[in-house]
C-alpha cells in the first residue's frame, strides 16, 4: 500500500513538473514575439521622501499581457527572459521607453523626477551595456544623474569580479546605483563597502513583518543604520500601512515606496496625479 502511495505521489510530482515545464516553454515562445506584438508596457511606482512627503522619483516596473497566457508577473518571466537571452531586447525596451516618458514628464513639470530602472545581471554582463545606456541618455537628453540602476543583491555573490568593473564604469558615467532586495542575499558588509553604491532598498519581506516581528524590526533598524554609516540612501519598499510608514519616519528611513502611497501607475495616471498644477503635488496622507 505504501508503495502505491509513493507511486501516486511521484506521479503527481511529475505531473506538476510537466505542467510547469509546459508553461515555461509557452512563456519562452510567447516572449519572443511579445515586443513586436506590443504586449509589454511599463508602470511607474512613486518614491516619496520621508522628510518632505514629496514624490522624488519613480521605479519602472515592466508588465506583460499576452493573449494565451493572460497577465504574467515579471517575477515569473524575467528569469525565463534571462535564460533565453530575450532580456537584452526587453531591457533595452524598458530603458528607452522609460527615459523618453520621464524626460517628457520632467520637461512639462516644475521639478524633475528621478528614474529607477531594474537591471538584470545578464544585462550588466553584456559588454555593450554601459555604452548603450549612455547613448540612449544622450539621445533623449536625460542626465544620468537622475537615473538609478537597481541591481539585486544576489548578483554580487556569483559574479562580483565581473560585475564590479561594470558598476564602476556606470558610476563614472554619472548613473546612480541601488542594491535591490537588500537583506535577502548573502552579501556582507565588506561587499557593500567595496561597491560604488548610492542606495540600498530594504526588501519588502522585512517591511511586511517588522511591526510584529522583533527580529525583522532589528534588521530594518540595522539596515538603516548601515545605510547612514555608509552614506547611502535607504529606501523601504512595500510600505502598505500608515503604521509602517510612521515607524519608518521614526527610524529616519530616507525614501518610501509602497501601496500606502501608490500602486505602480501607468504613465498617463502618473501625469494626471503628479504633474504640476503645483497644488496637491505633495503627498499629505
Ligand atoms: P522589485 O524591483 O523588488 O520591485 C518591487 C515589487 O514590489 C514590484 O513587483 C512592485 O509592484 C511590488 N510592490 C510595490 N509596492 C508594494 C506593496 O506595497 N505591497 C506589495 N505586496 N508589493 C508591492 P513587480 O512589479 O511584480 O516586480 C517584481 C520584480 O520583477 C521586481 O522586484 C524586479 O526584480 C523585477 N522586475 C520588474 N520590472 C523589471 C524590469 O523592467 N527589468 C528587470 N530586469 N526586472 C524587473
Ligand atoms: Mg505572440
Ligand atoms: Mg526594484
Ligand atoms: Mg526589491
mmCIF file with all atom_site columns, C-alpha atoms and ligand atoms in Angstrom, residues 30 33 37 39 66, ligand 2:
data_model
loop_
_atom_site.group_PDB
_atom_site.id
_atom_site.type_symbol
_atom_site.label_atom_id
_atom_site.label_alt_id
_atom_site.label_comp_id
_atom_site.label_asym_id
_atom_site.label_entity_id
_atom_site.label_seq_id
_atom_site.pdbx_PDB_ins_code
_atom_site.Cartn_x
_atom_site.Cartn_y
_atom_site.Cartn_z
_atom_site.occupancy
_atom_site.B_iso_or_equiv
_atom_site.pdbx_formal_charge
_atom_site.auth_seq_id
_atom_site.auth_comp_id
_atom_site.auth_asym_id
_atom_site.auth_atom_id
_atom_site.pdbx_PDB_model_num
ATOM   1 C  CA  . UNK A 1 30 ? 5.447  33.938 -26.467 1.00 0.00 ? 30 UNK A CA  1
ATOM   2 C  CA  . UNK A 1 33 ? 7.142  37.956 -30.112 1.00 0.00 ? 33 UNK A CA  1
ATOM   3 C  CA  . UNK A 1 37 ? 3.256  42.492 -30.735 1.00 0.00 ? 37 UNK A CA  1
ATOM   4 C  CA  . UNK A 1 39 ? 2.390  43.244 -25.337 1.00 0.00 ? 39 UNK A CA  1
ATOM   5 C  CA  . UNK A 1 66 ? -0.400 38.013 -23.504 1.00 0.00 ? 66 UNK A CA  1
HETATM 6 MG MG1 . LIG B 2 .  ? 2.722  36.001 -29.591 1.00 0.00 ? 2  LIG B MG1 1
#
